[in-house]
XYZ file of C-alpha atoms in Angstrom:
744
model
C 22.253 40.570 62.675
C 19.448 42.207 63.752
C 15.445 41.164 63.966
C 12.400 43.464 63.638
C 9.289 40.927 63.518
C 6.180 42.753 63.419
C 2.829 41.539 64.724
C 1.366 38.558 62.787
C -2.187 39.380 61.416
C -4.307 37.753 58.723
C -7.194 39.305 57.442
C -10.690 37.280 57.559
C -11.136 35.434 54.289
C -14.057 34.142 51.968
C -15.572 31.086 50.703
C -13.347 29.809 47.690
C -16.247 28.429 45.269
C -19.445 30.754 45.979
C -20.896 27.995 43.114
C -19.519 24.904 45.482
C -21.712 26.678 48.693
C -24.318 27.099 46.581
C -24.688 23.457 45.729
C -24.032 22.424 49.064
C -26.957 24.600 50.226
C -29.112 23.067 47.529
C -28.196 19.366 49.168
C -28.657 20.779 52.370
C -32.378 21.681 51.614
C -33.095 18.969 49.431
C -31.973 16.080 51.968
C -34.968 15.851 54.277
C -37.257 16.117 51.367
C -35.010 13.928 49.313
C -35.182 10.951 52.088
C -38.721 11.237 53.256
C -39.889 10.593 49.297
C -37.432 7.928 49.016
C -36.974 5.354 51.201
C -40.007 4.161 52.059
C -39.757 2.409 47.667
C -36.274 1.209 49.341
C -36.478 -2.759 50.623
C -35.394 -3.335 54.095
C -31.673 -4.324 53.459
C -31.167 -0.693 50.898
C -32.926 0.871 53.307
C -30.419 -0.190 56.468
C -27.464 0.725 54.278
C -28.529 4.111 53.492
C -29.247 4.710 57.533
C -26.178 3.715 57.933
C -24.187 5.814 55.112
C -26.093 8.893 56.857
C -24.491 8.189 59.952
C -21.486 9.761 58.611
C -22.456 13.190 57.690
C -24.549 13.117 60.953
C -20.848 12.804 63.286
C -19.544 15.332 60.947
C -22.042 17.608 61.728
C -22.320 17.073 65.197
C -18.579 17.218 65.788
C -18.417 20.323 63.677
C -21.442 21.825 65.354
C -19.942 21.935 69.137
C -16.589 22.870 67.642
C -14.681 19.691 67.822
C -13.074 20.398 64.492
C -10.403 23.137 64.717
C -10.025 25.815 62.388
C -6.737 24.738 61.895
C -8.658 21.922 60.422
C -11.391 22.983 58.952
C -8.359 24.793 56.779
C -6.478 21.723 55.366
C -9.977 20.417 54.373
C -11.299 20.062 51.176
C -14.298 22.768 51.748
C -13.698 23.720 55.657
C -14.601 26.865 54.838
C -17.996 25.789 53.556
C -18.251 23.553 56.578
C -17.306 26.165 59.263
C -19.625 29.476 57.853
C -22.441 26.623 57.661
C -22.197 24.999 61.368
C -26.281 25.444 61.865
C -27.921 24.645 59.425
C -25.987 21.493 58.466
C -26.431 19.714 61.688
C -30.475 20.618 61.528
C -30.390 19.334 57.868
C -28.766 15.654 59.102
C -31.174 15.487 62.000
C -34.193 16.223 60.088
C -32.465 13.979 56.943
C -31.282 11.308 59.387
C -35.380 11.653 61.042
C -37.036 10.944 58.019
C -34.014 7.581 56.985
C -35.054 6.527 60.726
C -38.649 6.759 60.554
C -38.743 5.147 56.784
C -36.592 2.193 57.621
C -38.874 1.487 60.968
C -42.217 2.315 59.765
C -42.342 2.072 56.602
C -44.874 4.433 54.496
C -46.940 4.637 56.878
C -44.602 6.316 59.129
C -43.247 8.605 56.496
C -47.087 9.257 55.695
C -47.536 10.343 59.690
C -44.019 11.957 59.466
C -45.354 14.503 56.314
C -48.637 14.972 56.908
C -49.024 14.565 60.685
C -49.475 18.498 61.916
C -53.056 17.847 60.385
C -53.831 15.527 63.221
C -52.800 18.104 66.006
C -53.390 18.124 68.684
C -51.011 14.639 69.168
C -47.596 13.027 69.576
C -47.183 12.062 65.742
C -48.692 15.776 64.899
C -45.831 17.540 67.109
C -42.683 15.186 65.390
C -44.743 16.380 62.111
C -44.394 20.113 62.714
C -40.805 19.563 64.468
C -39.554 17.822 61.036
C -41.002 20.334 58.999
C -39.712 22.976 61.120
C -36.204 22.081 61.154
C -36.770 21.778 57.141
C -37.974 25.258 56.957
C -35.137 26.718 58.997
C -32.251 25.393 56.768
C -33.980 26.579 53.870
C -34.611 30.185 55.474
C -30.671 30.106 57.088
C -29.468 29.600 53.659
C -31.964 32.457 51.632
C -29.039 35.043 51.415
C -26.387 32.340 50.333
C -29.142 31.285 46.760
C -29.824 34.152 46.220
C -26.056 35.863 46.056
C -23.506 34.241 43.636
C -21.146 37.102 44.943
C -17.653 35.856 47.679
C -19.323 35.488 51.193
C -16.794 36.401 54.313
C -16.209 32.579 56.319
C -14.606 33.291 59.746
C -11.380 34.721 60.283
C -8.770 31.984 60.214
C -6.013 31.717 63.157
C -3.360 33.649 61.829
C -0.227 32.836 59.974
C 2.750 32.386 62.201
C 5.950 33.923 61.187
C 8.543 31.814 59.107
C 11.053 31.338 61.617
C 13.708 33.406 61.728
C 16.148 30.486 61.841
C 14.514 28.769 59.037
C 15.404 31.695 57.143
C 19.113 32.213 57.946
C 19.760 28.707 57.794
C 18.251 28.481 54.839
C 20.439 31.353 53.103
C 23.445 30.386 54.778
C 23.241 26.466 53.230
C 22.182 27.314 49.829
C 23.581 30.617 49.390
C 26.350 32.402 51.713
C 28.125 29.349 52.858
C 31.100 27.510 51.136
C 28.972 25.276 49.041
C 25.986 27.597 48.482
C 25.153 29.677 45.016
C 26.899 33.115 46.494
C 29.680 32.186 48.640
C 30.005 34.724 51.072
C 26.784 36.977 50.369
C 25.298 37.170 54.038
C 21.939 38.289 55.008
C 21.088 40.702 57.653
C 17.675 39.934 58.411
C 16.251 43.773 59.491
C 12.453 43.082 59.554
C 10.038 39.794 59.151
C 6.630 39.034 59.874
C 3.647 36.496 58.843
C 2.821 38.133 55.546
C 7.094 39.276 54.402
C 10.328 39.711 55.818
C 13.215 42.268 54.159
C 16.845 42.412 54.696
C 20.511 43.874 53.649
C 23.022 41.145 51.914
C 25.969 41.904 52.006
C 28.936 40.796 50.051
C 32.575 41.019 50.855
C 34.244 44.386 50.282
C 35.312 45.516 47.218
C 32.747 43.223 45.640
C 29.417 43.256 44.120
C 26.082 41.370 45.401
C 25.411 38.666 42.900
C 22.719 37.178 44.739
C 19.208 37.358 42.178
C 15.535 36.800 42.701
C 15.829 33.547 40.736
C 18.470 32.156 42.975
C 15.891 33.807 46.123
C 12.765 32.154 44.203
C 14.352 28.542 44.541
C 16.088 28.435 47.935
C 12.642 29.431 49.407
C 10.257 28.108 46.976
C 7.840 31.220 45.860
C 7.924 33.054 42.505
C 10.735 35.139 41.982
C 8.344 38.256 41.472
C 7.837 38.148 45.021
C 10.908 38.948 45.598
C 12.694 42.700 44.730
C 16.336 43.206 45.412
C 17.378 47.070 45.282
C 20.490 49.596 45.467
C 21.917 48.994 49.204
C 23.688 51.812 52.102
C 26.764 50.954 49.376
C 28.409 49.355 46.497
C 28.722 45.810 48.291
C 25.440 45.766 49.566
C 21.371 45.076 48.523
C 18.465 45.385 50.290
C 15.946 42.640 49.740
C 12.260 41.930 50.299
C 10.682 39.035 50.634
C 6.810 38.663 50.283
C 5.444 35.101 51.785
C 1.887 35.333 50.126
C 0.581 37.135 46.267
C -0.110 40.944 47.349
C -3.578 41.628 46.225
C -4.402 42.442 42.393
C -4.488 46.457 42.973
C -1.261 46.783 44.889
C 0.244 44.092 42.628
C -0.814 46.469 39.488
C 0.868 49.783 41.262
C 3.777 47.665 42.411
C 4.506 46.614 38.565
C 4.014 50.214 37.306
C 6.687 51.819 40.113
C 9.060 48.698 39.430
C 8.974 49.957 35.683
C 9.490 53.060 36.380
C 12.326 52.730 38.293
C 13.974 50.220 35.958
C 12.686 51.648 32.755
C 11.709 55.834 33.549
C 14.258 56.871 36.196
C 17.271 55.397 35.802
C 20.213 56.721 34.823
C 20.501 57.594 30.777
C 16.241 57.171 31.105
C 13.694 59.561 30.057
C 13.043 61.146 33.555
C 16.220 60.505 35.653
C 15.760 61.282 38.851
C 12.051 60.798 39.875
C 9.854 58.126 41.135
C 6.226 58.209 41.410
C 4.045 58.772 44.342
C -0.477 58.418 45.482
C -0.980 55.899 42.414
C -4.644 56.054 42.325
C -7.376 54.666 39.631
C -8.618 57.600 37.514
C -12.251 57.763 37.088
C -11.916 60.330 33.914
C -9.725 57.980 31.845
C -10.393 54.379 33.762
C -6.937 53.712 34.286
C -4.404 55.711 36.799
C -3.027 58.783 37.841
C 0.105 59.482 40.395
C 2.176 62.506 41.196
C 6.105 62.277 39.265
C 7.968 63.098 41.908
C 11.762 64.848 41.904
C 14.249 62.840 44.216
C 15.789 64.842 46.906
C 19.122 65.042 44.769
C 17.201 66.041 41.890
C 15.576 69.919 41.513
C 13.202 69.627 38.744
C 11.121 67.076 37.115
C 12.507 66.697 34.124
C 10.824 66.902 31.059
C 10.411 63.651 28.905
C 10.022 63.090 25.088
C 6.322 61.341 24.221
C 8.295 58.905 21.929
C 10.483 58.083 24.876
C 7.801 57.818 28.025
C 5.382 55.863 26.170
C 8.461 53.405 25.056
C 9.516 53.052 28.584
C 6.222 52.406 30.131
C 5.555 49.820 26.979
C 2.259 51.639 25.849
C 1.700 54.214 22.565
C 1.379 57.911 23.456
C -1.930 58.215 23.038
C -2.169 56.435 26.444
C 0.156 57.963 28.944
C 0.424 61.564 29.550
C 2.891 63.812 31.951
C 0.846 67.422 32.382
C 4.021 69.942 34.486
C 2.670 71.693 37.580
C 2.598 74.886 39.052
C 5.177 72.957 41.274
C 8.955 72.314 39.220
C 9.020 69.208 41.569
C 6.005 67.739 40.213
C 4.075 66.466 37.337
C 1.023 64.703 36.858
C 1.266 61.113 35.366
C -1.604 59.211 33.727
C -1.715 55.914 32.195
C -4.587 54.202 30.498
C -5.373 51.203 29.059
C -7.974 52.678 26.733
C -7.792 56.799 26.023
C -11.489 58.545 26.981
C -10.974 60.400 23.727
C -10.931 57.892 21.591
C -14.850 57.828 21.981
C -15.326 61.590 19.490
C -17.906 63.546 20.845
C -20.633 65.561 18.953
C -20.687 69.072 19.361
C -23.805 69.240 21.541
C -25.463 72.622 20.285
C -24.736 75.473 18.890
C -25.443 77.152 22.763
C -22.556 75.216 24.050
C -20.099 77.657 22.201
C -21.472 79.932 24.274
C -18.372 82.097 25.927
C -18.028 83.106 29.596
C -17.592 86.516 31.009
C -14.796 86.589 30.322
C -14.576 85.319 26.745
C -13.106 81.633 27.155
C -14.674 78.647 25.138
C -15.098 75.331 25.406
C -13.546 73.165 22.152
C -13.885 70.320 23.349
C -12.545 67.690 26.486
C -8.841 66.802 27.871
C -7.597 63.379 28.766
C -8.287 64.889 32.210
C -12.042 65.150 31.735
C -11.221 69.492 32.587
C -13.300 71.069 29.631
C -10.551 72.410 26.796
C -10.740 76.010 26.626
C -9.486 78.883 24.113
C -10.432 82.434 24.590
C -11.627 83.942 21.994
C -11.392 87.848 23.239
C -11.456 89.807 26.661
C -14.115 92.291 27.963
C -11.459 94.720 29.147
C -7.722 92.983 26.936
C -9.262 93.234 24.345
C -9.592 89.904 21.205
C -7.758 87.178 21.293
C -5.632 85.446 18.560
C -5.804 82.348 17.681
C -3.101 79.842 15.751
C -4.405 76.597 14.379
C -2.011 74.304 13.068
C -2.072 70.452 11.547
C -1.571 68.344 8.954
C -4.397 67.087 5.993
C -6.997 64.607 8.604
C -6.099 65.781 11.875
C -9.381 67.829 11.958
C -7.930 70.906 11.435
C -11.228 72.531 9.765
C -13.669 71.165 12.288
C -11.857 72.828 14.792
C -12.234 76.206 12.543
C -15.547 75.864 11.849
C -16.266 75.110 16.057
C -14.385 78.190 16.788
C -15.797 80.320 13.929
C -19.509 78.963 14.801
C -18.180 80.300 18.635
C -17.323 83.489 16.539
C -20.518 83.671 15.705
C -22.785 82.723 18.579
C -21.352 85.359 20.698
C -21.637 88.085 18.204
C -18.338 88.482 16.665
C -18.159 89.501 13.292
C -16.249 87.650 10.856
C -13.815 88.596 8.002
C -13.157 85.357 6.078
C -9.933 84.499 3.596
C -9.916 81.607 2.523
C -7.082 81.486 -0.774
C -7.890 77.713 -1.256
C -11.287 78.437 -2.254
C -12.505 75.162 -1.237
C -11.253 74.940 2.432
C -14.552 75.848 4.674
C -17.892 76.421 2.922
C -19.657 76.967 5.721
C -17.325 79.743 7.287
C -17.634 81.559 4.038
C -21.596 81.148 4.577
C -21.419 82.389 7.988
C -19.225 85.377 7.414
C -19.936 89.145 7.144
C -17.475 89.027 3.619
C -15.586 86.114 2.661
C -12.988 86.355 -0.411
C -11.887 83.503 -2.167
C -8.959 82.242 -3.859
C -5.819 83.909 -3.452
C -6.689 87.355 -5.430
C -10.256 87.070 -3.438
C -8.556 85.862 0.093
C -6.040 88.997 -0.355
C -8.938 91.526 -0.574
C -10.596 90.431 2.014
C -7.337 91.045 4.266
C -7.276 94.423 2.359
C -11.152 95.036 4.096
C -9.842 94.302 7.176
C -6.273 96.412 6.647
C -9.261 99.158 6.418
C -11.508 98.320 9.022
C -8.308 98.643 11.467
C -6.943 101.616 9.881
C -10.625 103.282 10.957
C -10.590 102.399 14.195
C -6.628 103.560 14.637
C -8.102 107.023 13.516
C -11.382 106.460 15.805
C -9.785 105.804 18.640
C -7.389 108.619 18.779
C -9.977 111.500 17.372
C -12.403 109.896 20.295
C -9.354 109.142 22.786
C -10.617 105.285 23.626
C -8.672 104.232 25.997
C -9.705 100.161 25.586
C -12.260 98.798 23.320
C -16.027 98.558 24.146
C -17.788 95.949 21.965
C -21.513 96.937 20.792
C -23.950 95.852 18.084
C -23.278 98.538 16.171
C -19.293 97.951 17.059
C -18.707 94.006 17.396
C -15.286 92.506 17.776
C -14.273 91.055 14.495
C -12.666 87.870 13.732
C -10.459 88.369 10.663
C -9.799 84.592 9.656
C -6.649 83.311 7.221
C -7.500 79.987 6.657
C -4.202 78.009 4.307
C -2.143 80.943 5.439
C 0.619 79.537 3.399
C -1.168 79.988 0.318
C -0.497 83.828 0.745
C 1.985 84.125 3.760
C 4.221 81.508 2.041
C 8.021 82.589 -0.172
C 6.178 81.523 -3.066
C 2.924 83.528 -2.890
C 2.394 86.406 -5.502
C 0.409 88.345 -2.596
C 3.721 87.739 0.286
C 4.651 91.023 0.822
C 0.742 92.897 0.826
C -0.569 89.597 2.858
C 2.208 89.704 5.107
C 1.843 93.207 5.757
C -1.560 93.233 6.964
C -1.543 90.237 8.672
C 1.250 91.919 10.764
C -0.345 95.541 11.370
C -3.494 92.807 12.580
C -0.951 91.105 15.082
C 0.285 93.911 15.888
C -2.379 96.395 16.662
C -5.796 94.488 15.997
C -6.331 93.310 19.964
C -6.644 96.502 21.412
C -9.461 97.126 18.793
C -11.457 94.610 19.015
C -9.759 92.767 15.726
C -8.960 89.017 16.522
C -6.602 87.578 13.918
C -7.263 83.455 13.167
C -4.647 81.780 11.116
C -5.162 78.530 10.058
C -2.216 75.502 8.390
C -0.614 73.521 8.419
C 2.700 73.846 9.113
C 3.759 77.184 11.315
C 7.642 77.270 10.725
C 8.396 81.298 10.035
C 9.115 81.280 6.515
C 4.976 80.577 6.282
C 3.943 82.945 8.915
C 5.544 85.866 5.996
C 8.731 85.978 7.565
C 7.839 88.013 10.114
C 8.741 87.984 13.797
C 6.298 90.346 14.485
C 3.683 87.538 13.143
C 5.305 84.656 15.358
C 5.546 86.418 18.213
C 1.955 88.131 18.999
C -0.306 85.276 17.148
C 2.239 82.144 18.321
C 3.063 83.475 21.801
C 0.656 85.948 22.675
C -2.633 84.000 21.882
C -4.609 80.805 21.925
C -2.529 78.071 20.154
C -4.269 75.085 19.320
C -1.720 72.097 17.964
C -3.255 68.963 16.264
C -1.632 66.172 14.591
C 1.603 67.550 12.668
C 3.961 65.941 10.319
C 7.475 64.453 12.020
C 9.428 67.310 11.663
C 6.909 70.539 12.932
C 8.659 70.115 16.378
C 11.842 71.505 15.614
C 10.152 74.168 12.677
C 9.967 76.630 15.569
C 10.199 76.783 19.168
C 7.038 75.957 20.770
C 5.945 78.005 24.225
C 6.955 76.832 27.218
C 3.402 75.143 27.625
C 4.334 72.916 25.518
C 8.101 71.227 27.274
C 7.547 67.638 26.361
C 4.773 67.662 23.583
C 5.479 66.786 20.065
C 2.095 67.066 18.330
C 4.201 64.939 15.646
C 3.622 61.925 17.833
C 0.108 61.914 17.443
C -0.363 58.681 14.780
C -2.955 59.258 12.631
C -5.571 55.829 14.347
C -5.816 54.997 17.790
C -5.058 51.258 16.765
C -3.093 49.668 13.798
C -1.274 46.364 13.394
C 1.430 47.577 11.484
C 3.419 50.440 10.424
C 0.426 50.758 7.190
C -2.370 51.563 9.502
C -0.588 54.956 10.503
C -0.689 56.169 7.160
C -3.670 58.752 6.198
C -6.317 56.948 3.947
C -8.178 59.312 2.256
C -11.479 57.250 1.927
C -12.037 56.753 5.575
C -14.663 60.033 6.425
C -13.656 62.085 8.709
C -16.375 60.852 11.525
C -15.100 57.343 11.240
C -14.022 56.664 15.320
C -10.351 54.925 14.325
C -8.868 57.735 13.131
C -7.372 60.924 16.078
C -9.198 63.710 14.159
C -9.768 66.722 16.858
C -7.146 65.278 19.051
C -4.207 67.919 20.336
C -3.536 70.656 22.403
C -4.641 73.565 23.366
C -3.475 76.435 25.117
C -3.389 79.903 25.819
C -0.822 82.497 27.640
C 0.024 81.613 31.053
C -1.915 78.050 30.946
C -0.223 74.201 30.264
C -1.654 72.440 27.435
C -3.315 69.192 27.556
C -3.888 66.690 25.253
C -7.715 66.472 23.883
C -10.097 66.086 21.559
C -12.794 68.204 20.173
C -16.081 68.322 19.577
C -17.088 66.740 15.985
C -18.927 69.421 13.769
C -19.044 67.535 10.305
C -20.673 70.701 9.320
C -21.977 73.994 10.751
C -24.410 74.181 8.575
C -27.913 74.610 10.030
C -26.013 75.420 13.209
C -26.089 79.460 12.789
C -29.010 82.005 11.656
C -28.039 83.758 8.048
C -30.491 86.892 9.654
C -27.781 87.193 12.916
C -24.349 87.192 10.620
C -23.229 90.891 12.001
C -20.859 93.727 9.868
C -19.094 96.040 11.347
C -21.672 98.705 11.618
C -19.143 100.935 12.942
C -16.889 100.664 9.862
C -18.717 104.190 7.273
C -17.151 102.669 4.243
C -18.469 98.936 4.444
C -20.596 99.121 1.900
C -17.950 100.197 -0.723
C -16.243 96.881 0.619
C -16.338 95.364 -2.895
C -13.773 98.179 -4.138
C -11.786 98.277 -1.229
C -11.360 94.640 -1.682
C -10.155 95.501 -5.656
C -7.440 98.307 -3.802
C -3.870 96.802 -2.785
C -3.505 98.404 0.782
C -0.305 100.292 -0.385
C -1.901 102.320 -3.189
C -4.379 103.562 -0.740
C -4.269 107.702 -0.874
C -1.240 107.402 -2.967
C -2.963 108.595 -6.167
C -1.854 105.690 -7.974
C -4.994 104.593 -8.800
C -7.862 107.270 -9.365
C -10.676 105.108 -9.023
C -9.548 103.557 -5.828
C -11.127 103.276 -2.429
C -10.157 106.439 -0.213
C -11.206 106.266 3.242
C -13.137 108.211 4.834
C -13.395 111.145 7.859
C -13.349 109.166 11.443
C -16.765 109.647 12.346
C -18.782 109.217 15.935
C -18.910 109.319 19.351
C -17.039 107.540 22.049
C -18.958 104.535 23.046
C -19.744 104.326 26.635
C -19.718 101.254 28.595
C -22.936 100.814 29.367
C -24.183 101.229 32.873
C -25.304 98.128 35.139
C -28.848 99.363 35.478
C -28.798 99.633 31.156
C -27.065 95.913 31.193
C -30.223 94.625 34.008
C -32.875 96.041 31.372
C -31.196 94.673 28.339
C -30.503 91.004 29.505
C -34.109 90.774 31.225
C -35.823 92.538 28.058
C -33.993 89.350 26.068
C -36.298 86.954 28.315
C -39.153 88.775 28.194
C -42.505 87.367 27.293
C -43.331 87.799 23.687
C -47.049 87.766 23.858
C -46.541 90.292 27.194
C -49.054 87.840 29.779
C -46.749 86.954 32.155
C -43.644 88.509 33.681
C -40.816 86.324 32.904
C -37.706 86.421 35.758
C -34.143 85.979 36.284
C -32.527 84.562 39.307
C -29.709 86.987 40.406
C -26.981 84.528 39.322
C -27.975 84.176 35.908
C -28.452 88.261 35.685
C -24.502 88.047 37.263
C -23.514 86.090 34.827
C -25.166 87.211 31.243
C -24.273 91.101 32.493
C -20.608 90.427 33.380
C -20.868 93.132 36.901
C -20.398 92.472 40.065
C -23.054 90.357 41.720
C -23.380 93.018 45.006
C -23.229 95.269 42.269
C -26.333 93.278 40.637
C -27.885 92.844 43.765
C -28.036 96.511 44.928
C -28.885 97.549 41.632
C -32.056 95.614 41.568
C -33.621 96.114 44.625
C -32.797 99.854 43.933
C -35.087 99.266 40.901
C -37.337 97.327 42.569
C -38.099 100.488 44.983
C -38.339 102.593 41.823
C -40.826 100.130 40.274
C -38.815 99.927 37.131
C -38.082 95.831 38.333
C -40.651 93.469 39.654
C -39.224 91.084 42.111
C -40.097 87.292 42.721
C -39.077 85.100 45.339
C -35.835 83.703 46.473
C -33.714 86.187 44.964
C -35.632 86.400 41.468
C -36.367 89.954 39.120
C -38.355 90.561 35.914
C -40.008 94.049 34.028
C -43.009 94.641 34.927
C -45.622 94.124 32.373
C -46.595 96.964 30.532
């Protein structure tokens, strides 16, 4: 047997009852004054009795002040912590009180008058006594002012170190009540490996070939401690167990973290659990959620952190899928765990304004907030890589329409032309109003796709004619977003427009990106037969674009393989409401408005290529009306046949140029010149021109950082160009890196 004893230490304590301390402080301040006011009116016998009674607290105060009451004695006496903290004021208060009592007993009311008002007769002996008495009373009040003004626990003097439990006592009790012949588990001996004032630990050894049968409840009864203070885990071999026994309660936070680690070990990391071969590290409070965050780390004999099913991990941790998050990282052996008492996404946030949807230089737009506090972003376009396709999926009531409004409003704010196809006919009127062209109903939606296909063919011919390597958007040739709402209405196998619609959507998915045409598909189900049965649509949109998955039906996960970014994520496990007492509360109720805070509309996952999915909630946007400018709705001015858009929409795509319909539209020849990338100087002049004072009375300056962000040009190039333009007097230099256009 080996023992390892740690140095006994004990942290400083605190006043056990702040309210009792405050009451005692008031009594110390009031005692001299009350005694001086009441004693003169008592008869001689009563006054003598009171004076005798006051001798007891005076003796206690004196013994306490000179240190005759040891720390150990004060630790066991009720209120001893207060006596230890109030040594001086308690002594002075008892002296002042005893002085008032003795004066009243010996001299009556005249004596009290001299004691209380004698300071007015200075200089005199009675005046000095009066001043001293009032000084003592004032000292008590001054010393206890912080106690009266603060109800928080106050540190008390350090208590004497708690001695460690003797090794002999631990082993004797174990042998007598557990491992001995008459013990609960004969032959299961304890090897003590560590012992200190707060805990002891060791190894329980059973006879060879037999398992350890000692339980926490048995140890609890033997050592008279709660069973929760006893932790028995696997030992070095099958006939052994590690044991750790606390001798005092752990701090609240430590108890919470220990409980989480124990729950993880027993329910999650066990063989057959949802994440076997893992453990938690660095459990810490998470300010973003109000809960805790921790690293999930693979054990030494585990290669990677397994991806758990959300429903299983929530069940194992005794919570719901909305209150637990497992986020993979680039390191396959580590993942992020967030466990919440209340999700920060529960309180939906309204869209701050249309300007919040301005894209950054790389075309990323924030749609809402992730559970970690990070912005939930989607890339709409890339100035160098071209357009980005988007797929939005979710059942009715999941917030799909609101997300589509956000994305389309983002297109409008960022000067992208919108062609909107709504086969249902009433899905999103606000998107219809901000579109350059909108087709509703199945025939109208098919017409909108035909128009988009015609523009695509024009841009293909133009690109070939002008030998355009990369698409560069301009006001006349903007990015175009082709939005197909309720896509299953046209792309399912029951649609009479399936063949034509699938052909157009596939062409846009394959060729649109490099020609500045974004394809946005929106629907309830994302299985292949609802996407025209064309794998090119799935591969180019689903895997190569941005994906927004909101609450789906129960079979959604198995309808189509999710990208790798959605490992261990199942949108079908998002309930319809944040809280519910029974299963009926999870059924969709169409009578509840979409902005009802109890619903989970807008909750889902958004991810792009090479990104990880995180639960997020989109900004609440019930209606986009009033947020877009009808006078700034762009259309593709580079398309020469835009004036014939209605005829184009009425012409089947496979009839163009075949002569099948003499009245059908015939595409014109590609014309125009190659679009040249504006120079840094031209971009600077454009940005500063947009900020010019309309009255022309003062120079409007922009800082170099603002110019860099607005032009998308590197900071070094902006600095050199602005400096050169200032020397040429094309720009006016301000202070601290600011530039503006000169007044004309």
